[in-house]
XYZ file of C-alpha atoms in Angstrom:
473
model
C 8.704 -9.564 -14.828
C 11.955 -8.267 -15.515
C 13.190 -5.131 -13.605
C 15.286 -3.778 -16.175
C 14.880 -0.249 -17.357
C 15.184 1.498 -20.705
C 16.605 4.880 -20.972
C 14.308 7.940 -21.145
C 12.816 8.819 -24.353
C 11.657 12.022 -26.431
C 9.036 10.102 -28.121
C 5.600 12.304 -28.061
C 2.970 11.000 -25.292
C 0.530 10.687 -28.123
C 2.531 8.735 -30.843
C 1.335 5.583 -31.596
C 3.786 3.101 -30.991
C 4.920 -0.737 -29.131
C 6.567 0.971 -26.373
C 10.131 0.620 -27.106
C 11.907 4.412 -26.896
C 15.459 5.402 -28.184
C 18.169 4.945 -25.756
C 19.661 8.408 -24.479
C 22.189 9.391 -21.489
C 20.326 8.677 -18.464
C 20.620 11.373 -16.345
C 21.983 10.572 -12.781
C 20.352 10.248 -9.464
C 20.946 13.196 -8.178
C 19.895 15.154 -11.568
C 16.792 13.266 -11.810
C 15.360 13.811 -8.168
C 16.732 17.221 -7.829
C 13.516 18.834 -7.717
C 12.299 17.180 -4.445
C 15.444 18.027 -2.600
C 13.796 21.057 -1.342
C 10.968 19.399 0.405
C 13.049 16.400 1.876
C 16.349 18.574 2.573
C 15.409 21.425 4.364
C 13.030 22.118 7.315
C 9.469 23.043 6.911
C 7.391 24.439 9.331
C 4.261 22.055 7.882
C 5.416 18.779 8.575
C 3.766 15.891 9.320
C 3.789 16.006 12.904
C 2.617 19.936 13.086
C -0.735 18.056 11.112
C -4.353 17.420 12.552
C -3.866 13.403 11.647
C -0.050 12.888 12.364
C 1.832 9.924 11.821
C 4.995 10.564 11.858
C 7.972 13.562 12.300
C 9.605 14.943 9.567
C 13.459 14.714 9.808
C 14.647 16.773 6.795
C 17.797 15.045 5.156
C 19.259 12.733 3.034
C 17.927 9.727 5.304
C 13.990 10.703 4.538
C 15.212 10.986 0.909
C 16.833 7.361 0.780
C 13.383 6.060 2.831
C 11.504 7.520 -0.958
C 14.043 6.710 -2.800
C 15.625 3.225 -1.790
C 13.500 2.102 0.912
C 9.773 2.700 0.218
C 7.719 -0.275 -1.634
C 3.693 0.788 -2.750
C 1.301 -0.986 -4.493
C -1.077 0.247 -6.563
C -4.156 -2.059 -6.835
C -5.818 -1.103 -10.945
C -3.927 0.127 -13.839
C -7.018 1.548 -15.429
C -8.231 5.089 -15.880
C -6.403 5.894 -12.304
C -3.714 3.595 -12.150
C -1.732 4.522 -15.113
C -2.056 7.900 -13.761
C -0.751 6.616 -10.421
C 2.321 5.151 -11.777
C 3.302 7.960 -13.397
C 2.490 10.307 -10.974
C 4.495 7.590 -8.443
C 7.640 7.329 -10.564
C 8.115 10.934 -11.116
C 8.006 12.008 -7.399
C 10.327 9.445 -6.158
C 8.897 5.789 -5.356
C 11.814 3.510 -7.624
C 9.838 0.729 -6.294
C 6.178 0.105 -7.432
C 4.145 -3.617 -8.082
C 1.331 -3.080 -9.648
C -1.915 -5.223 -10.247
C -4.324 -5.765 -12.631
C -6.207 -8.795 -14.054
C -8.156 -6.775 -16.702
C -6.936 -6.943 -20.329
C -6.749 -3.162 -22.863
C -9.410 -2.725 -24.998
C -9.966 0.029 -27.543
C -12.043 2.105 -25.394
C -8.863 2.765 -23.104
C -6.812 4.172 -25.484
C -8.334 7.898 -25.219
C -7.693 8.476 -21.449
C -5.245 5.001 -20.179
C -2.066 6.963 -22.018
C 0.192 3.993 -20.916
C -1.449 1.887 -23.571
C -0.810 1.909 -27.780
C -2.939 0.269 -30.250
C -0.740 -2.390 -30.426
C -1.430 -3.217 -27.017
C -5.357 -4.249 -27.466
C -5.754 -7.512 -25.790
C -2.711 -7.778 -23.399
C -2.794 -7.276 -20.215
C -3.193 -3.879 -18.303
C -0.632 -3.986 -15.576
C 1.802 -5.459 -17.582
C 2.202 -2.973 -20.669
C 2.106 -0.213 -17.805
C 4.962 -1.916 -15.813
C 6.735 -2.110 -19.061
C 6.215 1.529 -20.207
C 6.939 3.399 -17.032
C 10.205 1.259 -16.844
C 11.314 2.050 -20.311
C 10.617 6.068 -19.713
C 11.754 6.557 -16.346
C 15.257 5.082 -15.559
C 15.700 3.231 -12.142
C 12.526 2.397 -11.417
C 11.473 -0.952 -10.930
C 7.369 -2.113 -11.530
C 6.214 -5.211 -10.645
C 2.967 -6.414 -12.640
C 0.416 -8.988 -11.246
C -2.452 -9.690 -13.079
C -4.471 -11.298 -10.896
C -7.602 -9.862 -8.258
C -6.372 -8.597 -4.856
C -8.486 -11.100 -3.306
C -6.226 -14.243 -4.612
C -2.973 -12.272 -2.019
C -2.699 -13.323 1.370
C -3.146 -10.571 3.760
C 0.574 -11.629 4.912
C 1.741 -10.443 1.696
C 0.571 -6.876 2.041
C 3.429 -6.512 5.101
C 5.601 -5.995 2.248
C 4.653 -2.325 1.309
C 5.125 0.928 3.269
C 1.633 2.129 1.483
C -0.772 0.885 -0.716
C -3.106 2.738 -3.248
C -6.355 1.477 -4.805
C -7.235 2.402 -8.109
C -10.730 0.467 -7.917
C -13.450 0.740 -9.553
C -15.901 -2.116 -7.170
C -16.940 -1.982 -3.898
C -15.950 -5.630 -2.983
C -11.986 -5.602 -3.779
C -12.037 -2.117 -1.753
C -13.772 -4.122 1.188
C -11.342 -6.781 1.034
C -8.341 -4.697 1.238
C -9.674 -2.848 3.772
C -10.709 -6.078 5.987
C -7.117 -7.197 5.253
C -4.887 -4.048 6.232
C -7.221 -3.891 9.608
C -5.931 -7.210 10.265
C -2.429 -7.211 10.147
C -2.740 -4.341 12.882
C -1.146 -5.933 15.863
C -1.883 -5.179 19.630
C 0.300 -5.357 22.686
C -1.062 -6.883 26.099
C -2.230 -3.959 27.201
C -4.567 -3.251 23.758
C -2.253 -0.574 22.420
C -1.281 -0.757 18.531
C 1.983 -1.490 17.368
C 3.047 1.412 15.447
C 4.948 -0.500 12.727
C 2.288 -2.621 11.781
C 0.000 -0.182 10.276
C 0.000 -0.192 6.611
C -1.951 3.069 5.333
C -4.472 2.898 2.539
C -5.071 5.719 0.062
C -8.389 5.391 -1.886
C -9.034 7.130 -5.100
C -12.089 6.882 -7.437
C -13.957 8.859 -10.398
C -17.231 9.275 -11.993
C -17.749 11.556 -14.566
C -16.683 15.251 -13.512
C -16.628 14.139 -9.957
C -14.274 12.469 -7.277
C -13.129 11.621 -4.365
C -9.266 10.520 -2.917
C -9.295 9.633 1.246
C -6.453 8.574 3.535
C -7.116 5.252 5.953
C -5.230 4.274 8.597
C -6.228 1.213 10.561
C -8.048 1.890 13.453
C -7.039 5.685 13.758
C -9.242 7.088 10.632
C -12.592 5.801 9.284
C -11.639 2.467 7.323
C -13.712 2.170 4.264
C -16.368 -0.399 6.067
C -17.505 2.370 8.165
C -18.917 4.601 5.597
C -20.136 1.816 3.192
C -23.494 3.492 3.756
C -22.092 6.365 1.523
C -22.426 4.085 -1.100
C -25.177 3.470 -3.423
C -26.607 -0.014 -3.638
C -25.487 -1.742 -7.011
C -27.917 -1.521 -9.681
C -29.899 -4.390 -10.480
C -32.528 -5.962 -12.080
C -35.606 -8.077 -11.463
C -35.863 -10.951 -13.933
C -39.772 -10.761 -13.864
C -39.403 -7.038 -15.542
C -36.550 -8.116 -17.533
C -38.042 -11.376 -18.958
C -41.482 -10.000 -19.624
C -42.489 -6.018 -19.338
C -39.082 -4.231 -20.121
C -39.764 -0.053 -19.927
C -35.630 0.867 -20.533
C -33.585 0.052 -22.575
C -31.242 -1.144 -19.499
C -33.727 -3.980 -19.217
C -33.062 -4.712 -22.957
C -29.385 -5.153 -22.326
C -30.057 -7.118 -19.307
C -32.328 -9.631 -20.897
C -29.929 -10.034 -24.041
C -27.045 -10.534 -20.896
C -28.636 -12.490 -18.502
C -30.710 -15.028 -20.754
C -30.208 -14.756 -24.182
C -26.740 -15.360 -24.356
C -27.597 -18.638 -22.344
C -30.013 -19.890 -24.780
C -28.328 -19.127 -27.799
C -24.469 -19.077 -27.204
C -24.932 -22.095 -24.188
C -21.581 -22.642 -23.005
C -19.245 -20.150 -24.830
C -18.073 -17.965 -21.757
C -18.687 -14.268 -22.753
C -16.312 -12.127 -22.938
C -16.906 -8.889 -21.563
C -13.965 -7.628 -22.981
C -14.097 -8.873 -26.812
C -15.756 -6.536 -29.329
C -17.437 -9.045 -31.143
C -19.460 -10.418 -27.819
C -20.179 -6.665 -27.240
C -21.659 -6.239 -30.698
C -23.855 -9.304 -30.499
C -25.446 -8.120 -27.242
C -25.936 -4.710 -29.026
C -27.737 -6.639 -31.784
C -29.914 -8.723 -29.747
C -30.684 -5.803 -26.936
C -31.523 -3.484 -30.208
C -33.740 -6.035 -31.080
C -35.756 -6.924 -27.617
C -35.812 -2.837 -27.456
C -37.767 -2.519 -30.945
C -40.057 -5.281 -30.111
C -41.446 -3.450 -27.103
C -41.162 0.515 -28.731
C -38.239 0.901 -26.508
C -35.410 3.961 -27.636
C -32.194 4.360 -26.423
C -30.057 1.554 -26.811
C -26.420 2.081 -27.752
C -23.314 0.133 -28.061
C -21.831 2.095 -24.903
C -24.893 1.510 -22.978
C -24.623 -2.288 -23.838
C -21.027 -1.926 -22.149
C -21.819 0.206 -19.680
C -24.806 -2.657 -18.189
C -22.846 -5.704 -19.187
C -19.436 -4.008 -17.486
C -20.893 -1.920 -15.066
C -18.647 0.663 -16.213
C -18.239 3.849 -14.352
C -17.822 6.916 -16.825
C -14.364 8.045 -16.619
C -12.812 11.478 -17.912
C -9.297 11.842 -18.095
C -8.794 15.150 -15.972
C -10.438 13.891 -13.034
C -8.547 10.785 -13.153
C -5.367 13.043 -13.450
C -6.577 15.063 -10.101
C -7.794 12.078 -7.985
C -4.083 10.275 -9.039
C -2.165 13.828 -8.385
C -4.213 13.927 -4.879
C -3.242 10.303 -3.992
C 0.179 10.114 -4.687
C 0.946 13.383 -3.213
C -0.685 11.526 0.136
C 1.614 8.538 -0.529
C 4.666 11.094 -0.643
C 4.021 12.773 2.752
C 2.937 9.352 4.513
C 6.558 7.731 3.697
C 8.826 11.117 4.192
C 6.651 13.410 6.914
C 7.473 15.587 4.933
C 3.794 17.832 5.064
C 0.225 17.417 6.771
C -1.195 13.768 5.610
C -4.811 15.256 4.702
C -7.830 14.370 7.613
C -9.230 12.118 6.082
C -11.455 12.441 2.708
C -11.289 15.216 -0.147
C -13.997 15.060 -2.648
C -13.438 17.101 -6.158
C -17.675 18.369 -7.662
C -15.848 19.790 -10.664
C -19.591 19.337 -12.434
C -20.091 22.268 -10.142
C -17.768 24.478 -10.623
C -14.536 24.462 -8.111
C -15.760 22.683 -5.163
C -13.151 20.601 -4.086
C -14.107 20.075 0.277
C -11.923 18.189 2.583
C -13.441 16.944 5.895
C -12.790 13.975 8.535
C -14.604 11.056 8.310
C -15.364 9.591 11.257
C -14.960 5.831 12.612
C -18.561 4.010 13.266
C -18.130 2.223 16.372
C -20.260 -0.444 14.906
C -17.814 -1.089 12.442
C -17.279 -4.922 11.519
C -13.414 -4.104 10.258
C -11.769 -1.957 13.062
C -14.857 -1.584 15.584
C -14.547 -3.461 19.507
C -13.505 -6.472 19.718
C -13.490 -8.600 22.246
C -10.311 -10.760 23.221
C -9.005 -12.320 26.402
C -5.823 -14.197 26.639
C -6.456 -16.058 30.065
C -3.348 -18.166 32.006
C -4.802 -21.113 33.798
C -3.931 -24.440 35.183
C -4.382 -28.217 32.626
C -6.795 -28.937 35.406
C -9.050 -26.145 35.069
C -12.178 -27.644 34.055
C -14.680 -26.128 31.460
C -17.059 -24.867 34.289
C -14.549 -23.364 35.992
C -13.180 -21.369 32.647
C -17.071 -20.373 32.575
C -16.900 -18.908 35.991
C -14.312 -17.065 35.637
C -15.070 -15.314 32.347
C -18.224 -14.894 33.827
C -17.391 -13.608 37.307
C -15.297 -10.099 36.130
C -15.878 -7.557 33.491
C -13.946 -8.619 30.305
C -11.578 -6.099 28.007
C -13.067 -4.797 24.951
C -10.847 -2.947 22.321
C -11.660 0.941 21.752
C -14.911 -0.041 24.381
C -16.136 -0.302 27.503
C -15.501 -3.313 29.821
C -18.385 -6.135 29.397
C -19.348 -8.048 31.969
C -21.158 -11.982 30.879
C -23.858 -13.080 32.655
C -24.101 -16.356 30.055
C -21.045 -17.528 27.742
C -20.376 -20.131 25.721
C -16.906 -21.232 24.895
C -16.573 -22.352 21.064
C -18.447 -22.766 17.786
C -21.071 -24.793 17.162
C -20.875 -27.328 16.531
C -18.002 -28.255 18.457
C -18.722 -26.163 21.572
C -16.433 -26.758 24.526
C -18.847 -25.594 27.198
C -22.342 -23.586 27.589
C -23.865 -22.435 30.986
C -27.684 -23.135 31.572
C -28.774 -19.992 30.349
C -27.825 -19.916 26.588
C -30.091 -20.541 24.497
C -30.525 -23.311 22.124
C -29.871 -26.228 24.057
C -26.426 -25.940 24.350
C -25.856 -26.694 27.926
C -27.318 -29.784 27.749
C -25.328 -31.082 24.657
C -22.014 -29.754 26.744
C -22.621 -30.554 30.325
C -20.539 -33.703 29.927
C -17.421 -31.671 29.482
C -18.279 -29.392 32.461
C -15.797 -31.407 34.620
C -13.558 -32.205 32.218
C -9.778 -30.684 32.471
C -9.306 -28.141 29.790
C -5.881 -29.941 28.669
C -8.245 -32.805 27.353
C -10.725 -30.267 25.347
C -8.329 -27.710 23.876
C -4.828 -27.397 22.887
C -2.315 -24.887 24.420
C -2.894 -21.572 23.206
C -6.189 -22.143 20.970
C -8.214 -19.416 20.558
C -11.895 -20.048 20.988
C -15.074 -18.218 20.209
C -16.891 -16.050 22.941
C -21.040 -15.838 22.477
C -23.508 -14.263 25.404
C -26.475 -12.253 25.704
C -24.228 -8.662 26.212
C -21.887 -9.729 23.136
C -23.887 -8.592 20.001
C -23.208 -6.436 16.805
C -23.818 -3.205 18.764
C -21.198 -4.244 21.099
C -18.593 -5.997 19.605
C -18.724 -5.691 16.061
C -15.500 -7.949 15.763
C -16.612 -10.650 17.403
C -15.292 -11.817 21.009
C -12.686 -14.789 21.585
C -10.754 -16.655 24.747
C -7.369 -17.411 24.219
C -6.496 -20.455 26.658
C -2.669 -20.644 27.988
C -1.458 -23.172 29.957
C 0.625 -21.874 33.019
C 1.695 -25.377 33.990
């Protein structure tokens, strides 16, 4: 997309129009940041390092202000409800250089709350018309749009940015860029983290009158797999009630969903998005509902089953985004306490707005113990005598105890390189021929195999456990 920028407009927030604002003077640099200069020029006795979850030291200056300014990349994962609110909130403060993704297309529900977003813009695609807008109102900033799921990145690719916010509104895509900032952590030798390879996560989300924004760093806060149980399982709905004794009218928009639109529309793809789709579910869920004396079906319940859509009002989104990219600010300059870890806003009941640590689980399958030895040993070394050895000391575990094996076997199954007698499964036996065998004729230099025994479970190592075989010779 291209990164040029329209001047800055006077158009009203709330005229309808394509997005294109009158050109004026852009103001300079220095006039348009001026208001941050006194929190990045002078000293403050809050700064990051003077914080109860430090991670960094706030050198006031024109150096922090070129890190916001010049230096700092984010992405912002949703340009919904929260992210338009992000990127506004994001170009304002300082951050010139923001991507922004989105595979989710504006519909004419948006328009009341998603402010980026004109009638004109029904049917194209979110993170695209935002890019556009911000550029066009803010000069010298520079938005990126994607418009595909965070799952289709690499997890290489997130190296790119000093800080990424998620705008979400599913449990999955959070997982996933959870799973993939906790792995691009890296470890020294002796199991210490490598400072510059954490890449903080900031977390906001909304329903209704309540919300909740929370800072993660890898492996130093709770990461968002450790309090999954503070979740609520997704709603579903079993097809024996849905297909034949229906008692809400949630059933009645499940059945029209889930089998109707099968039977009758069989192999148009529905559209969750399209207006017409929406009404015919309406239609046929109104129907199913008045067959079995069933009240309460509406067009916004139909969208709300079919879409799983979370209510959203737009002050809460505006808090959760201010919250969020006032965390992003201090995490790139130091320049004030990042919050510890989670805030949560009850505005339903009254000004209750509680911050509080979340802590790590140490069963954790994203950033709990893991397991993994890097061993130096001689091409001759045969399989047994890897066996003994991993078997004969107590064995490194990250943020754990030492283990100590009293059974291993080395690889997957199928192809396992070597099993002693006591694993289970008959693995021994379908391995003992490679027992004498020199490793440099099973594995190649530097391969990293799997680790299983009767000490290494879930409990234990969460993470999994894993040899790394070097040859010294």
């Amino acid at each position: 997309m291209a990164a040029a920028a329209a001047a800055s407009s006077g158009d009203p927030a709330g005229a309808e129009s394509t997005g294109t604002v009158p050109a004026t003077a852009a103001p300079s640099l220095a006039d348009q940041y001026r208001s941050i200069d006194n929190l990045l020029l002078r000293p403050s006795p809050f700064g990051n390092e003077t914080g109860s979850l430090p991670n960094g030291e706030f050198e006031p200056g024109e150096d922090t202000k070129a890190r916001l300014l010049s230096e700092a990349k984010v992405l912002v994962i949703g340009a919904g409800g929260l992210g338009c609110e992000l990127l506004k909130d994001l170009a304002l403060m300082g951050f010139r250089d923001i991507h922004v993704t989105d595979l989710d297309t504006i519909d004419l529900t948006n328009l009341n709350r998603q402010f980026l977003f004109r009638m004109s813009d029904v049917g194209s695609g979110k993170s695209e018309v935002a890019a556009k807008f911000i550029m066009e109102r803010v000069p010298g900033v520079t938005v990126t749009a994607y418009t595909k799921p965070v799952q289709e990145f690499t997890t290489t690719w997130f190296r790119n940015f000093a800080v990424v916010i998620g705008g979400l509104d599913n449990i999955e895509a959070r997982r996933y860029m959870n799973e993939a900032l906790c792995e691009l952590v890296v470890r020294d030798e002796d199991g210490d983290i490598d400072p510059s390879t954490i890449i903080p996560y900031i977390d906001g989300g909304t329903e209704g009158f309540r919300g909740q924004s929370r800072v993660i760093i890898p492996f130093v806060t709770a990461c968002f797999e450790c309090t999954l149980s503070m979740f609520p399982p997704a709603q579903g709905f079993a097809m024996c009630t849905v297909s034949s004794t229906p008692r809400k009218p949630e059933h009645c928009v499940a059945y029209a969903f889930m089998v109707l639109w099968e039977k009758e529309r069989k192999g148009e793809k529905l559209d969750k998005d399209s207006p017409e789709h929406m009404r015919w579910l309406f239609d046929k869920a109104t129907e199913r509902a008045a067959e079995f004396g069933i009240e309460g079906v509406t067009y916004k319940l139909t969208m709300g089953v079919t879409k799983n859509i979370i209510p959203a009002i737009a002050s809460t989104n505006a808090y959760v985004s201010a919250t969020c990219a006032l965390e992003a600010f201090k995490i790139v300059t130091f320049a004030g306490q990042t919050m510890n870890n989670y805030h949560n806003i009850l505005a339903d009941y009254g000004c209750n707005c509680p911050t509080y640590p979340l802590e790590r689980s140490p069963q954790c399958p994203a950033c709990g113990p893991q397991m993994s030895v890097n061993l130096s040993v001689p091409r001759a070394t045969t399989a047994r005598e890897l066996a003994e050895a991993l078997t004969s000391m107590p064995l490194p575990v990250v943020d754990s105890e030492p283990i100590t094996l009293s059974e291993v076997m080395i690889g997957s199954v199928p192809d396992v390189v070597f099993a002693t007698a006591g694993i289970k499964g008959g693995w021994h036996d379908r391995s003992k021929d490679n027992a004498d065998k020199p490793l440099s004729e099973l594995v190649e230099d530097g391969q990293q195999l799997t680790l299983r025994g009767p000490e290494l479970t879930e409990d234990t190592v969460p993470r999994g456990a894993s040899v790394t075989v070097n040859f010294a010779d």
